[in-house]
PDB file of C-alpha atoms and ligand atoms in Angstrom:
ATOM      1  CA  MET O  19      33.948 -57.508 -34.960  1.00 50.00           C
ATOM      2  CA  TRP O  20      33.650 -61.160 -35.872  1.00 48.00           C
ATOM      3  CA  PHE O  21      36.792 -62.620 -34.704  1.00 51.00           C
ATOM      4  CA  LEU O  22      36.214 -60.627 -30.836  1.00 53.00           C
ATOM      5  CA  TRP O  23      32.459 -62.470 -31.493  1.00 58.00           C
ATOM      6  CA  PHE O  24      34.009 -65.130 -32.407  1.00 57.00           C
ATOM      7  CA  GLN O  25      35.917 -64.913 -29.383  1.00 61.00           C
ATOM      8  CA  ALA O  26      33.860 -64.256 -27.069  1.00 61.00           C
ATOM      9  CA  VAL O  27      31.312 -67.240 -28.080  1.00 59.00           C
ATOM     10  CA  SER O  28      34.366 -69.767 -27.784  1.00 66.00           C
ATOM     11  CA  ARG O  29      35.464 -68.656 -24.857  1.00 68.00           C
ATOM     12  CA  LEU O  30      31.563 -68.463 -23.506  1.00 67.00           C
ATOM     13  CA  SER O  31      31.369 -72.237 -24.690  1.00 69.00           C
ATOM     14  CA  HIS O  32      34.626 -73.351 -22.379  1.00 70.00           C
ATOM     15  CA  THR O  33      32.271 -72.019 -19.378  1.00 71.00           C
ATOM     16  CA  TRP O  34      28.946 -72.952 -20.667  1.00 70.00           C
ATOM     17  CA  PRO O  35      28.919 -76.285 -19.032  1.00 71.00           C
ATOM     18  CA  ILE O  36      29.966 -74.987 -15.650  1.00 71.00           C
ATOM     19  CA  ILE O  37      27.019 -72.418 -16.133  1.00 70.00           C
ATOM     20  CA  HIS O  38      24.396 -75.163 -17.372  1.00 75.00           C
ATOM     21  CA  LYS O  39      25.481 -77.763 -13.972  1.00 82.00           C
ATOM     22  CA  ALA O  40      25.185 -74.150 -11.690  1.00 84.00           C
ATOM     23  CA  LYS O  41      22.375 -73.959  -9.206  1.00 87.00           C
ATOM     24  CA  VAL O  42      21.219 -70.420  -8.789  1.00 91.00           C
ATOM     25  CA  GLU O  43      19.701 -69.481  -5.536  1.00 94.00           C
ATOM     26  CA  ALA O  44      17.151 -65.979  -5.311  1.00 96.00           C
ATOM     27  CA  MET O  45      17.323 -64.436  -1.475  1.00 97.00           C
ATOM     28  CA  THR O  46      16.150 -61.567  -0.577  1.00 97.00           C
ATOM     29  CA  LEU O  47      17.224 -58.446   0.283  1.00 98.00           C
ATOM     30  CA  ASP O  48      16.157 -54.553   0.742  1.00 98.00           C
ATOM     31  CA  LEU O  49      19.296 -52.179   0.431  1.00 98.00           C
ATOM     32  CA  ALA O  50      16.514 -49.642   1.823  1.00 98.00           C
ATOM     33  CA  LEU O  51      16.352 -51.035   5.416  1.00 98.00           C
ATOM     34  CA  LEU O  52      19.526 -52.240   7.499  1.00 98.00           C
ATOM     35  CA  ARG O  53      17.979 -55.404   9.005  1.00 98.00           C
ATOM     36  CA  SER O  54      16.761 -56.098   6.111  1.00 98.00           C
ATOM     37  CA  VAL O  55      20.673 -56.499   5.073  1.00 98.00           C
ATOM     38  CA  GLN O  56      21.797 -58.060   8.328  1.00 98.00           C
ATOM     39  CA  HIS O  57      18.810 -60.577   7.596  1.00 98.00           C
ATOM     40  CA  PHE O  58      20.271 -61.699   4.657  1.00 98.00           C
ATOM     41  CA  ALA O  59      23.577 -61.758   5.669  1.00 98.00           C
ATOM     42  CA  GLN O  60      22.829 -64.025   8.623  1.00 98.00           C
ATOM     43  CA  ALA O  61      20.851 -65.879   5.809  1.00 98.00           C
ATOM     44  CA  PHE O  62      23.560 -66.248   3.367  1.00 98.00           C
ATOM     45  CA  LYS O  63      26.379 -67.536   6.185  1.00 98.00           C
ATOM     46  CA  ALA O  64      23.667 -70.078   7.391  1.00 98.00           C
ATOM     47  CA  LYS O  65      24.244 -71.529   3.989  1.00 97.00           C
ATOM     48  CA  ASN O  66      27.922 -72.020   4.685  1.00 97.00           C
ATOM     49  CA  VAL O  67      28.680 -71.517   1.251  1.00 96.00           C
ATOM     50  CA  SER O  68      31.739 -69.759  -0.822  1.00 96.00           C
ATOM     51  CA  LEU O  69      31.439 -66.385  -1.416  1.00 97.00           C
ATOM     52  CA  HIS O  70      34.166 -65.909  -4.617  1.00 96.00           C
ATOM     53  CA  VAL O  71      32.660 -62.525  -6.298  1.00 96.00           C
ATOM     54  CA  LEU O  72      30.046 -59.972  -4.915  1.00 97.00           C
ATOM     55  CA  VAL O  73      28.933 -57.778  -7.263  1.00 97.00           C
ATOM     56  CA  CYS O  74      26.944 -54.401  -5.483  1.00 98.00           C
ATOM     57  CA  ASN O  75      24.885 -53.426  -8.272  1.00 98.00           C
ATOM     58  CA  ALA O  76      21.737 -52.532  -7.086  1.00 98.00           C
ATOM     59  CA  ALA O  77      21.194 -48.746  -7.074  1.00 98.00           C
ATOM     60  CA  VAL O  78      18.301 -46.324  -7.401  1.00 98.00           C
ATOM     61  CA  PHE O  79      17.755 -43.539  -9.395  1.00 98.00           C
ATOM     62  CA  GLY O  80      15.589 -40.093  -9.620  1.00 97.00           C
ATOM     63  CA  LEU O  81      13.406 -41.019  -6.775  1.00 98.00           C
ATOM     64  CA  PRO O  82      11.467 -37.994  -4.978  1.00 98.00           C
ATOM     65  CA  TRP O  83      13.041 -37.488  -1.626  1.00 98.00           C
ATOM     66  CA  THR O  84      12.210 -39.611   0.824  1.00 98.00           C
ATOM     67  CA  LEU O  85      13.585 -40.931   4.086  1.00 98.00           C
ATOM     68  CA  THR O  86      14.137 -44.912   4.966  1.00 98.00           C
ATOM     69  CA  LYS O  87      12.457 -46.579   7.557  1.00 98.00           C
ATOM     70  CA  ASP O  88      16.212 -46.525   9.213  1.00 98.00           C
ATOM     71  CA  GLY O  89      15.935 -42.691   8.857  1.00 98.00           C
ATOM     72  CA  LEU O  90      18.157 -41.747   6.186  1.00 98.00           C
ATOM     73  CA  GLU O  91      17.582 -40.077   2.113  1.00 98.00           C
ATOM     74  CA  THR O  92      16.968 -43.416   0.452  1.00 98.00           C
ATOM     75  CA  THR O  93      19.221 -42.393  -2.723  1.00 98.00           C
ATOM     76  CA  PHE O  94      22.813 -42.537  -0.345  1.00 98.00           C
ATOM     77  CA  GLN O  95      21.026 -45.333   1.882  1.00 98.00           C
ATOM     78  CA  VAL O  96      20.071 -48.044  -1.459  1.00 98.00           C
ATOM     79  CA  ASN O  97      23.248 -47.094  -3.895  1.00 98.00           C
ATOM     80  CA  HIS O  98      26.065 -46.814  -1.436  1.00 98.00           C
ATOM     81  CA  LEU O  99      24.773 -47.640   2.604  1.00 98.00           C
ATOM     82  CA  GLY O 100      23.486 -50.910   2.150  1.00 98.00           C
ATOM     83  CA  HIS O 101      26.172 -52.079  -0.306  1.00 98.00           C
ATOM     84  CA  PHE O 102      28.907 -50.764   2.843  1.00 98.00           C
ATOM     85  CA  TYR O 103      26.812 -52.145   5.636  1.00 98.00           C
ATOM     86  CA  LEU O 104      26.973 -55.776   3.690  1.00 98.00           C
ATOM     87  CA  VAL O 105      30.491 -55.913   2.654  1.00 97.00           C
ATOM     88  CA  GLN O 106      31.312 -55.306   6.333  1.00 96.00           C
ATOM     89  CA  LEU O 107      29.023 -58.134   7.294  1.00 98.00           C
ATOM     90  CA  LEU O 108      30.121 -60.417   4.561  1.00 97.00           C
ATOM     91  CA  GLN O 109      33.886 -59.145   5.165  1.00 95.00           C
ATOM     92  CA  ASP O 110      35.137 -62.944   6.874  1.00 96.00           C
ATOM     93  CA  VAL O 111      32.925 -64.808   4.641  1.00 97.00           C
ATOM     94  CA  LEU O 112      34.691 -62.941   2.036  1.00 96.00           C
ATOM     95  CA  CYS O 113      37.954 -63.483   3.480  1.00 94.00           C
ATOM     96  CA  ARG O 114      37.630 -66.880   4.106  1.00 95.00           C
ATOM     97  CA  SER O 115      36.412 -67.940   0.398  1.00 95.00           C
ATOM     98  CA  ALA O 116      39.849 -66.542  -1.092  1.00 93.00           C
ATOM     99  CA  PRO O 117      40.398 -65.725  -4.060  1.00 93.00           C
ATOM    100  CA  ALA O 118      37.572 -62.781  -3.671  1.00 94.00           C
ATOM    101  CA  ARG O 119      36.474 -59.881  -4.874  1.00 93.00           C
ATOM    102  CA  VAL O 120      33.923 -57.122  -4.244  1.00 95.00           C
ATOM    103  CA  VAL O 121      32.888 -55.010  -7.367  1.00 95.00           C
ATOM    104  CA  VAL O 122      31.004 -51.797  -6.493  1.00 97.00           C
ATOM    105  CA  VAL O 123      29.165 -50.993  -9.593  1.00 97.00           C
ATOM    106  CA  SER O 124      29.490 -46.964 -10.167  1.00 98.00           C
ATOM    107  CA  SER O 125      29.228 -44.173 -12.824  1.00 97.00           C
ATOM    108  CA  GLU O 126      30.807 -41.465 -14.623  1.00 97.00           C
ATOM    109  CA  SER O 127      28.628 -39.106 -12.985  1.00 95.00           C
ATOM    110  CA  HIS O 128      30.504 -39.651  -9.148  1.00 96.00           C
ATOM    111  CA  ARG O 129      32.633 -37.063 -11.010  1.00 95.00           C
ATOM    112  CA  PHE O 130      30.128 -33.778 -11.134  1.00 94.00           C
ATOM    113  CA  THR O 131      30.219 -33.917  -7.398  1.00 92.00           C
ATOM    114  CA  ASP O 132      31.763 -33.474  -4.027  1.00 88.00           C
ATOM    115  CA  ILE O 133      30.678 -33.938  -1.275  1.00 92.00           C
ATOM    116  CA  ASN O 134      33.502 -31.536   0.773  1.00 92.00           C
ATOM    117  CA  ASP O 135      32.400 -28.535   2.387  1.00 90.00           C
ATOM    118  CA  SER O 136      34.681 -25.805   1.185  1.00 90.00           C
ATOM    119  CA  SER O 137      37.508 -26.398   3.985  1.00 93.00           C
ATOM    120  CA  GLY O 138      37.589 -29.761   2.455  1.00 91.00           C
ATOM    121  CA  LYS O 139      36.303 -31.622   4.625  1.00 93.00           C
ATOM    122  CA  LEU O 140      33.474 -34.365   4.792  1.00 90.00           C
ATOM    123  CA  ASP O 141      30.253 -32.683   5.209  1.00 91.00           C
ATOM    124  CA  PHE O 142      27.799 -35.105   6.400  1.00 90.00           C
ATOM    125  CA  SER O 143      25.025 -33.198   5.518  1.00 91.00           C
ATOM    126  CA  ARG O 144      25.713 -33.674   1.937  1.00 93.00           C
ATOM    127  CA  LEU O 145      25.227 -38.150   2.343  1.00 95.00           C
ATOM    128  CA  SER O 146      21.926 -37.946   3.225  1.00 96.00           C
ATOM    129  CA  PRO O 147      20.557 -34.145   3.226  1.00 96.00           C
ATOM    130  CA  SER O 148      17.124 -32.960   4.221  1.00 96.00           C
ATOM    131  CA  LYS O 149      14.340 -32.174   1.470  1.00 97.00           C
ATOM    132  CA  SER O 150      14.704 -28.552   1.359  1.00 97.00           C
ATOM    133  CA  ASP O 151      18.337 -29.306  -0.120  1.00 95.00           C
ATOM    134  CA  TYR O 152      17.817 -32.525  -1.941  1.00 97.00           C
ATOM    135  CA  TRP O 153      18.130 -32.761  -5.775  1.00 97.00           C
ATOM    136  CA  ALA O 154      18.049 -36.256  -6.993  1.00 98.00           C
ATOM    137  CA  MET O 155      20.620 -36.273  -9.564  1.00 97.00           C
ATOM    138  CA  LEU O 156      22.965 -34.516  -7.020  1.00 97.00           C
ATOM    139  CA  ALA O 157      22.280 -36.875  -4.797  1.00 97.00           C
ATOM    140  CA  TYR O 158      22.475 -39.885  -7.287  1.00 98.00           C
ATOM    141  CA  ASN O 159      26.412 -38.282  -8.152  1.00 97.00           C
ATOM    142  CA  ARG O 160      26.859 -38.072  -4.357  1.00 97.00           C
ATOM    143  CA  SER O 161      26.117 -42.021  -3.939  1.00 98.00           C
ATOM    144  CA  LYS O 162      27.664 -42.716  -7.170  1.00 98.00           C
ATOM    145  CA  LEU O 163      31.158 -41.122  -5.740  1.00 97.00           C
ATOM    146  CA  CYS O 164      30.345 -43.586  -2.359  1.00 97.00           C
ATOM    147  CA  ASN O 165      30.739 -45.837  -4.448  1.00 97.00           C
ATOM    148  CA  ILE O 166      34.281 -44.599  -5.776  1.00 96.00           C
ATOM    149  CA  LEU O 167      35.516 -43.626  -2.418  1.00 95.00           C
ATOM    150  CA  PHE O 168      33.704 -46.998  -0.993  1.00 96.00           C
ATOM    151  CA  SER O 169      36.149 -49.205  -3.368  1.00 94.00           C
ATOM    152  CA  ASN O 170      39.316 -47.465  -3.396  1.00 92.00           C
ATOM    153  CA  GLU O 171      39.131 -48.113   0.681  1.00 89.00           C
ATOM    154  CA  VAL O 172      37.861 -51.011   0.912  1.00 86.00           C
ATOM    155  CA  GLY O 173      40.583 -53.582   0.616  1.00 73.00           C
ATOM    156  CA  PHE O 174      41.250 -56.269   2.240  1.00 64.00           C
ATOM    157  CA  PRO O 175      44.534 -57.424   3.340  1.00 61.00           C
ATOM    158  CA  GLN O 176      45.789 -58.982  -0.049  1.00 57.00           C
ATOM    159  CA  GLU O 177      46.998 -61.472   0.935  1.00 57.00           C
ATOM    160  CA  ARG O 178      43.352 -63.052   2.438  1.00 58.00           C
ATOM    161  CA  LEU O 179      41.305 -62.422  -0.828  1.00 60.00           C
ATOM    162  CA  GLY O 180      43.971 -64.138  -3.141  1.00 61.00           C
ATOM    163  CA  PRO O 181      45.740 -62.928  -5.953  1.00 58.00           C
TER     164      PRO O 181
HETATM  165  N1  NAP E  19      21.730 -47.896 -16.615  1.00 70.94           N
HETATM  166  C1  NAP E  19      22.671 -46.473 -17.034  1.00 70.94           C
HETATM  167  O1  NAP E  19      22.619 -45.585 -18.109  1.00 70.94           O
HETATM  168  C2  NAP E  19      23.597 -46.289 -15.875  1.00 70.94           C
HETATM  169  C3  NAP E  19      24.961 -45.716 -16.122  1.00 70.94           C
HETATM  170  C4  NAP E  19      25.842 -45.572 -15.457  1.00 70.94           C
HETATM  171  C5  NAP E  19      25.691 -46.682 -14.308  1.00 70.94           C
HETATM  172  N2  NAP E  19      24.981 -47.144 -13.510  1.00 70.94           N
HETATM  173  C6  NAP E  19      24.806 -48.231 -12.657  1.00 70.94           C
HETATM  174  O2  NAP E  19      24.641 -49.401 -13.018  1.00 70.94           O
HETATM  175  C7  NAP E  19      23.623 -49.968 -11.851  1.00 70.94           C
HETATM  176  C8  NAP E  19      22.590 -50.882 -12.523  1.00 70.94           C
HETATM  177  O3  NAP E  19      22.117 -49.874 -12.935  1.00 70.94           O
HETATM  178  P1  NAP E  19      20.598 -50.112 -14.307  1.00 70.94           P
HETATM  179  O4  NAP E  19      20.597 -49.495 -14.941  1.00 70.94           O
HETATM  180  O5  NAP E  19      20.807 -52.053 -14.710  1.00 70.94           O
HETATM  181  O6  NAP E  19      19.513 -50.398 -13.097  1.00 70.94           O
HETATM  182  P2  NAP E  19      18.347 -50.857 -12.854  1.00 70.94           P
HETATM  183  O7  NAP E  19      17.817 -51.626 -14.199  1.00 70.94           O
HETATM  184  O8  NAP E  19      17.356 -49.693 -12.581  1.00 70.94           O
HETATM  185  O9  NAP E  19      17.841 -51.932 -11.763  1.00 70.94           O
HETATM  186  C9  NAP E  19      18.591 -51.792 -10.852  1.00 70.94           C
HETATM  187  C10 NAP E  19      18.020 -52.659  -9.460  1.00 70.94           C
HETATM  188  O10 NAP E  19      18.510 -52.236  -8.136  1.00 70.94           O
HETATM  189  C11 NAP E  19      17.547 -53.209  -7.114  1.00 70.94           C
HETATM  190  N3  NAP E  19      17.014 -52.260  -6.721  1.00 70.94           N
HETATM  191  C12 NAP E  19      16.288 -51.188  -6.132  1.00 70.94           C
HETATM  192  N4  NAP E  19      16.063 -50.874  -4.863  1.00 70.94           N
HETATM  193  C13 NAP E  19      16.691 -51.955  -4.618  1.00 70.94           C
HETATM  194  C14 NAP E  19      16.846 -51.672  -2.745  1.00 70.94           C
HETATM  195  N5  NAP E  19      15.990 -51.094  -1.790  1.00 70.94           N
HETATM  196  N6  NAP E  19      17.322 -53.299  -2.351  1.00 70.94           N
HETATM  197  C15 NAP E  19      17.632 -54.155  -3.248  1.00 70.94           C
HETATM  198  N7  NAP E  19      18.369 -54.141  -4.377  1.00 70.94           N
HETATM  199  C16 NAP E  19      17.101 -52.726  -4.851  1.00 70.94           C
HETATM  200  C17 NAP E  19      16.668 -53.376  -8.156  1.00 70.94           C
HETATM  201  O11 NAP E  19      15.670 -54.358  -7.678  1.00 70.94           O
HETATM  202  P3  NAP E  19      13.828 -54.304  -7.887  1.00 70.94           P
HETATM  203  O12 NAP E  19      14.185 -54.768 -10.066  1.00 70.94           O
HETATM  204  O13 NAP E  19      13.413 -55.541  -7.406  1.00 70.94           O
HETATM  205  O14 NAP E  19      13.003 -53.491  -8.115  1.00 70.94           O
HETATM  206  C18 NAP E  19      17.145 -53.469  -9.935  1.00 70.94           C
HETATM  207  O15 NAP E  19      17.334 -55.145  -9.582  1.00 70.94           O
HETATM  208  C19 NAP E  19      23.544 -49.047 -11.085  1.00 70.94           C
HETATM  209  O16 NAP E  19      24.659 -49.249  -9.778  1.00 70.94           O
HETATM  210  C20 NAP E  19      23.414 -48.000 -12.080  1.00 70.94           C
HETATM  211  O17 NAP E  19      23.664 -46.603 -10.973  1.00 70.94           O
HETATM  212  C21 NAP E  19      24.024 -47.165 -14.481  1.00 70.94           C
END
């Protein structure tokens, strides 16, 4: 245990001078509003900087049923669709910035649901359910399954994102 701790600290001490000099800037992004995602992507592109790692971490859990201004169930839009849209909008920047990565944070709970109907086809009504079909835990699990499916499929051409 101590050895692992020592290794971690010694690794950090190598990167500390870089971290110490890093310039950090916060930008606003509301994943529950597709227009906000668009504005964020435009504002980011206007900075003309590289994008090496995009971590899709934000999520909501256990919300009562609500629709976003875009007319979609909020858990689905915040946890999956907003990230999906953001990655599409920043795809060209990611490719230009190779080596680059998209990291999508999911949850083990994605295993406890599916989004197909009984014939095995994608059931769109399960993604953004009506109030009567809504259960917060299920909505979260489905959004986390979308995260997994998205990260499996996102694959930009390897040569464009680097090793
Ligand atoms: N915690 C767990 O036990 C657990 C387990 C498995 C997986 N995960 C996954 O790990 C990730 C992080 O979870 P966490 O527990 O650290 O979550 P958290 O503490 O609740 O933080 C969620 C973050 O998402 C942001 N967010 C919420 N709605 C947003 C919106 N509409 N637009 C933009 N950002 C929004 C929040 O921003 P504000 O602070 O500004 O509201 C907050 O920074 C999630 O993807 C979650 O599914 C968590």
